[in-house]
Coordinates of C-alpha atoms and ligand atoms in Angstrom, one line a residue:
M1 CA -17.1 -11.5 10.7
R2 CA -16.6 -7.8 8.1
F3 CA -20.9 -6.5 7.3
V4 CA -20.9 -5.4 4.2
T5 CA -23.8 -3.5 2.6
A6 CA -23.4 -4.8 -1.8
E7 CA -25.1 -5.0 -5.0
H8 CA -26.1 -7.5 -6.6
N9 CA -28.2 -8.0 -9.7
Q10 CA -29.6 -4.7 -9.4
K11 CA -31.1 -5.7 -5.6
A12 CA -28.9 -3.8 -2.2
R13 CA -28.0 -6.9 0.1
V14 CA -26.2 -7.7 3.2
G15 CA -23.2 -10.1 3.3
I16 CA -20.0 -10.7 5.3
L17 CA -16.6 -10.6 3.7
D18 CA -14.3 -13.2 3.8
T19 CA -11.0 -13.2 5.2
E20 CA -8.9 -13.3 2.2
G21 CA -11.6 -10.0 0.9
K22 CA -11.5 -11.6 -2.2
K23 CA -15.4 -12.8 -2.3
I24 CA -19.2 -12.2 -0.4
L25 CA -21.3 -14.1 1.2
F26 CA -24.8 -12.9 0.9
I27 CA -26.6 -13.9 4.1
N28 CA -30.1 -15.1 2.2
D29 CA -28.4 -16.3 -0.7
A30 CA -26.9 -18.5 2.2
E31 CA -29.6 -19.4 3.9
K32 CA -32.3 -19.5 1.2
A33 CA -29.6 -23.0 0.2
R34 CA -29.6 -24.2 3.8
S35 CA -33.5 -23.6 4.5
E36 CA -34.8 -22.9 1.3
K37 CA -36.3 -19.2 3.3
E38 CA -35.0 -16.0 3.1
I39 CA -35.3 -14.7 6.7
Y40 CA -32.9 -11.6 7.4
P41 CA -34.0 -8.0 6.3
S42 CA -32.7 -7.1 3.4
S43 CA -30.4 -3.6 4.9
L44 CA -27.9 -4.3 7.7
V45 CA -29.4 -1.5 10.2
E46 CA -32.8 -3.7 10.1
C47 CA -30.2 -6.8 11.0
I48 CA -28.3 -5.6 13.4
A49 CA -31.8 -4.3 15.0
L50 CA -32.5 -8.2 15.7
G51 CA -29.2 -7.8 18.4
D52 CA -26.5 -10.7 19.7
P53 CA -28.2 -13.5 18.3
F54 CA -28.0 -11.9 14.3
I55 CA -24.3 -12.3 15.0
E56 CA -24.3 -16.3 16.6
Q57 CA -26.9 -17.3 13.3
V58 CA -24.6 -15.7 10.4
N59 CA -21.6 -17.1 12.1
D60 CA -23.4 -20.3 12.3
L61 CA -24.4 -20.1 8.4
V62 CA -20.6 -19.4 7.7
D63 CA -19.9 -23.1 9.5
W64 CA -22.9 -24.7 7.5
V65 CA -21.5 -23.2 4.2
Q66 CA -17.8 -24.3 4.9
T67 CA -19.4 -27.7 5.6
S68 CA -21.5 -28.1 3.1
G69 CA -20.1 -28.3 0.0
N70 CA -21.8 -25.1 -1.4
M71 CA -18.9 -22.2 -1.4
D72 CA -18.0 -21.7 -5.0
S73 CA -21.8 -21.1 -5.9
L74 CA -22.6 -19.0 -2.9
Y75 CA -19.2 -16.7 -2.7
I76 CA -19.7 -14.1 -4.9
P77 CA -16.2 -12.7 -6.2
I78 CA -15.9 -8.7 -5.2
E79 CA -15.3 -7.9 -8.6
E80 CA -19.3 -8.6 -9.7
V81 CA -21.2 -6.4 -6.7
K82 CA -21.2 -2.5 -6.9
W83 CA -20.0 -2.0 -3.2
L84 CA -22.0 0.6 -1.0
A85 CA -21.5 1.9 2.6
P86 CA -22.1 0.0 5.2
I87 CA -25.1 1.2 6.2
P88 CA -26.2 3.4 3.2
K89 CA -29.4 5.7 4.1
P90 CA -29.0 6.4 7.8
S91 CA -32.6 6.5 9.7
K92 CA -31.2 9.2 12.0
N93 CA -27.9 12.5 11.3
I94 CA -24.5 10.0 11.9
F95 CA -22.9 11.9 15.2
C96 CA -19.8 13.4 15.0
V97 CA -16.9 14.3 18.0
G98 CA -15.5 17.5 17.3
K99 CA -11.3 18.0 18.5
N100 CA -11.2 15.1 20.6
Y101 CA -7.5 14.9 19.2
A102 CA -5.3 17.8 21.2
E103 CA -3.1 18.2 18.7
H104 CA -6.0 18.5 16.0
A105 CA -8.1 21.3 18.3
I106 CA -4.2 23.3 18.5
E107 CA -3.3 22.7 14.6
M108 CA -7.4 24.3 14.5
G109 CA -6.5 27.2 16.9
S110 CA -4.7 27.4 20.3
P111 CA -4.5 25.4 22.8
E112 CA -7.7 26.8 24.7
D113 CA -9.8 24.8 21.6
I114 CA -9.0 20.9 24.1
P115 CA -12.7 21.4 25.0
E116 CA -14.1 20.2 28.4
H117 CA -17.3 18.2 27.7
I118 CA -17.1 17.0 24.4
M119 CA -18.9 18.8 21.7
V120 CA -20.9 17.2 19.7
F121 CA -22.6 18.1 15.9
T122 CA -23.8 16.2 13.3
K123 CA -23.8 14.8 9.3
A124 CA -27.1 15.0 7.3
P125 CA -28.1 11.5 6.1
T126 CA -27.7 12.6 2.8
T127 CA -23.8 12.7 3.2
V128 CA -23.5 8.8 3.3
I129 CA -21.6 7.2 -0.3
G130 CA -19.9 3.8 0.2
P131 CA -15.3 3.4 -1.0
N132 CA -15.0 4.0 -4.5
E133 CA -17.4 6.8 -5.0
T134 CA -17.0 10.1 -6.2
I135 CA -17.2 13.0 -3.9
L136 CA -18.5 15.8 -5.3
N137 CA -16.1 18.8 -5.0
H138 CA -19.2 21.5 -5.3
H139 CA -16.8 24.2 -6.2
L140 CA -19.7 26.1 -6.2
V141 CA -20.1 26.4 -2.7
T142 CA -16.4 26.2 -1.3
S143 CA -12.9 26.3 -2.2
Q144 CA -11.4 24.6 1.3
L145 CA -13.1 20.6 0.7
D146 CA -10.8 19.0 3.5
Y147 CA -10.5 15.8 5.0
E148 CA -10.5 14.2 8.4
G149 CA -10.4 10.1 9.2
E150 CA -12.1 8.9 11.5
L151 CA -12.9 5.7 13.5
A152 CA -16.3 5.5 13.5
V153 CA -18.7 3.4 16.1
V154 CA -22.4 1.9 15.1
I155 CA -24.7 0.9 18.0
G156 CA -26.4 -3.1 17.8
K157 CA -28.4 -2.1 20.9
K158 CA -31.7 0.4 22.2
G159 CA -30.0 1.9 25.4
K160 CA -30.7 5.3 27.2
E161 CA -28.5 6.6 30.2
I162 CA -25.9 4.2 29.4
K163 CA -22.8 3.3 31.6
R164 CA -19.3 4.1 31.0
E165 CA -18.5 0.3 32.0
E166 CA -20.9 -1.2 29.9
A167 CA -20.9 1.0 26.7
L168 CA -19.1 -1.3 24.6
D169 CA -21.9 -3.5 24.9
Y170 CA -23.8 -1.3 23.4
V171 CA -21.7 -1.4 20.0
F172 CA -22.0 -3.4 17.0
G173 CA -19.1 -2.4 15.6
Y174 CA -16.5 -0.4 13.9
T175 CA -16.1 1.3 10.5
I176 CA -14.2 4.0 8.5
I177 CA -15.2 8.0 7.9
N178 CA -14.3 10.3 5.9
D179 CA -16.0 13.9 8.4
V180 CA -15.4 15.8 5.7
T181 CA -15.6 19.5 5.6
A182 CA -16.0 22.6 3.5
R183 CA -14.0 24.8 6.1
D184 CA -15.2 28.1 4.6
L185 CA -18.9 27.4 5.4
Q186 CA -17.8 25.9 8.9
A187 CA -16.4 29.2 10.1
R188 CA -18.9 31.3 7.9
H189 CA -21.2 29.3 9.4
K190 CA -20.6 29.5 12.8
Q191 CA -22.4 26.3 13.8
F192 CA -20.9 23.5 11.9
F193 CA -24.6 22.3 9.7
I194 CA -24.3 23.2 6.6
G195 CA -20.4 22.8 6.4
K196 CA -20.0 19.3 7.3
S197 CA -23.6 18.9 5.0
L198 CA -22.9 18.7 1.2
D199 CA -23.9 15.5 -0.5
T200 CA -21.2 12.9 -0.5
T201 CA -19.3 14.7 2.1
C202 CA -19.4 11.2 4.6
P203 CA -17.9 8.0 2.4
M204 CA -18.3 5.3 5.3
G205 CA -16.5 2.3 5.4
P206 CA -15.9 -0.1 3.7
W207 CA -17.2 -2.7 5.5
I208 CA -18.7 -2.8 9.3
I209 CA -16.6 -5.6 11.6
D210 CA -18.3 -6.7 14.2
K211 CA -16.7 -5.6 18.0
S212 CA -15.9 -9.5 18.6
E213 CA -12.1 -8.0 16.4
I214 CA -12.2 -5.7 18.4
I215 CA -11.8 -5.2 22.3
N216 CA -10.1 -2.5 22.8
P217 CA -11.3 0.6 20.2
N218 CA -9.1 3.2 21.5
R219 CA -5.9 1.3 20.7
L220 CA -5.6 1.4 17.1
N221 CA -3.6 3.0 14.4
I222 CA -5.8 5.3 12.1
E223 CA -3.7 7.0 9.0
T224 CA -4.9 9.8 6.4
K225 CA -2.9 9.3 2.8
V226 CA -4.0 12.3 0.1
N227 CA -2.3 11.0 -3.0
G228 CA 0.3 8.8 -1.5
E229 CA 1.4 11.4 1.0
V230 CA 0.7 10.6 4.7
R231 CA -1.2 13.7 6.7
Q232 CA -2.4 12.0 9.5
S233 CA -0.5 9.2 11.6
S234 CA -1.8 8.9 15.1
N235 CA -3.5 6.3 17.5
T236 CA -7.5 6.1 19.3
E237 CA -5.4 6.0 22.3
K238 CA -5.2 9.9 22.2
F239 CA -8.9 10.1 22.0
I240 CA -9.9 13.4 24.6
F241 CA -13.1 11.4 25.6
P242 CA -12.7 7.5 24.4
V243 CA -15.8 5.6 23.0
E244 CA -16.9 4.7 25.8
E245 CA -17.5 8.3 27.9
I246 CA -18.9 9.6 24.4
I247 CA -21.7 6.7 24.4
S248 CA -21.9 7.8 28.5
V249 CA -22.4 11.0 27.7
L250 CA -24.5 10.8 24.5
S251 CA -27.0 8.8 26.1
A252 CA -27.6 10.4 29.9
G253 CA -30.1 11.8 28.4
M254 CA -31.2 10.6 24.7
T255 CA -31.9 7.0 22.9
L256 CA -29.3 5.7 21.3
E257 CA -29.9 3.1 18.5
P258 CA -29.3 0.1 16.6
G259 CA -27.9 1.3 13.2
D260 CA -26.8 4.8 15.0
I261 CA -23.5 6.0 13.9
I262 CA -21.0 8.4 16.2
A263 CA -18.1 9.0 14.2
T264 CA -15.0 9.7 17.1
G265 CA -13.6 12.7 16.5
T266 CA -10.1 13.4 13.5
P267 CA -6.4 13.0 14.3
A268 CA -4.3 16.3 13.6
G269 CA -3.0 16.9 10.2
V270 CA -6.0 18.0 8.3
G271 CA -6.0 20.4 5.4
K272 CA -6.7 23.2 7.1
G273 CA -3.4 22.6 9.9
F274 CA -0.9 23.5 6.7
K275 CA 0.9 26.3 6.8
P276 CA 0.1 27.2 3.2
P277 CA -4.1 24.6 4.0
K278 CA -3.4 21.4 1.3
F279 CA -7.3 21.6 1.0
L280 CA -8.5 18.7 -1.2
Q281 CA -8.2 19.7 -5.0
P282 CA -10.5 18.0 -7.9
G283 CA -8.8 14.4 -8.8
D284 CA -7.4 14.0 -5.5
Q285 CA -7.4 10.6 -3.8
V286 CA -8.2 10.2 -0.4
E287 CA -7.5 7.1 1.7
I288 CA -7.8 6.5 5.8
T289 CA -6.5 3.2 7.2
I290 CA -7.6 2.7 10.2
E291 CA -5.5 -0.7 12.2
K292 CA -8.2 -4.1 12.3
I293 CA -10.8 -2.4 10.2
G294 CA -8.8 -1.5 6.8
T295 CA -8.9 1.2 4.3
L296 CA -11.8 2.9 3.0
T297 CA -10.3 4.6 -0.5
N298 CA -12.1 8.0 -1.9
K299 CA -11.5 10.7 -4.5
I300 CA -12.6 14.2 -5.9
Q301 CA -14.6 14.7 -8.6
Y302 CA -12.5 15.9 -11.3
Ligands
MG1 MG1 -14.8 15.5 12.8

């Protein structure tokens, strides 16, 4: 299932996208039609924290709607909603793995930059925006805004010292992130945080697909286009550190919680890797497509 957060009647709500991608079923509307109760929390993070029973309950609810004769009134056309990031306000910073594809590590420096251990930085929660929202150009603080298409893992279950073999049990699902980066700030301040945390520099979405639909997250095509031109084209099988290892290493001494988001790194082909560099310009459109998930599209502010 594809879990979305969208605004309808001025309220952010949790819903399921239909198989054609044209309509959204808001789960509390459906539950109200079935039982006259709104039993689900209003945010997707709180729903995710309900654990595996949540997905089973929603599956059951969707089945009920499809046989109840209420489909037309409960499924809302996507044109009538405002899309938000599936997790519009993460409760903590987004974890980001750096240099997780060898060719990207090389384009950013040299073969010596291929990491031996997982490299992790974070992005502030205030960076998050939804699909089709505008990425601010930040022209007063940077002239080197760059894109990074990435698979993001959403944690579904609290855990610490998670073993590699059990790591995927702790995943709720997957989404797409654009780890937009101000390269000049990233270099000037040594630590990545400022260059990675400008407002609006973490487009996310358009939805979270639950893990039952992606058996192996380490084998997915990933592609980024800027104004229709393919810049990044790779597959997550090129990860230096697969998803299981990332979860295991992060959780070795740190508790992971439902709704935590881990961006898994970007393949080769970022703007900085070209000679001369191809940084993002006002009005540019960035589209990131990941196999089995979908496409995340955003434009840079004029
Ligand atoms: Mg990145």
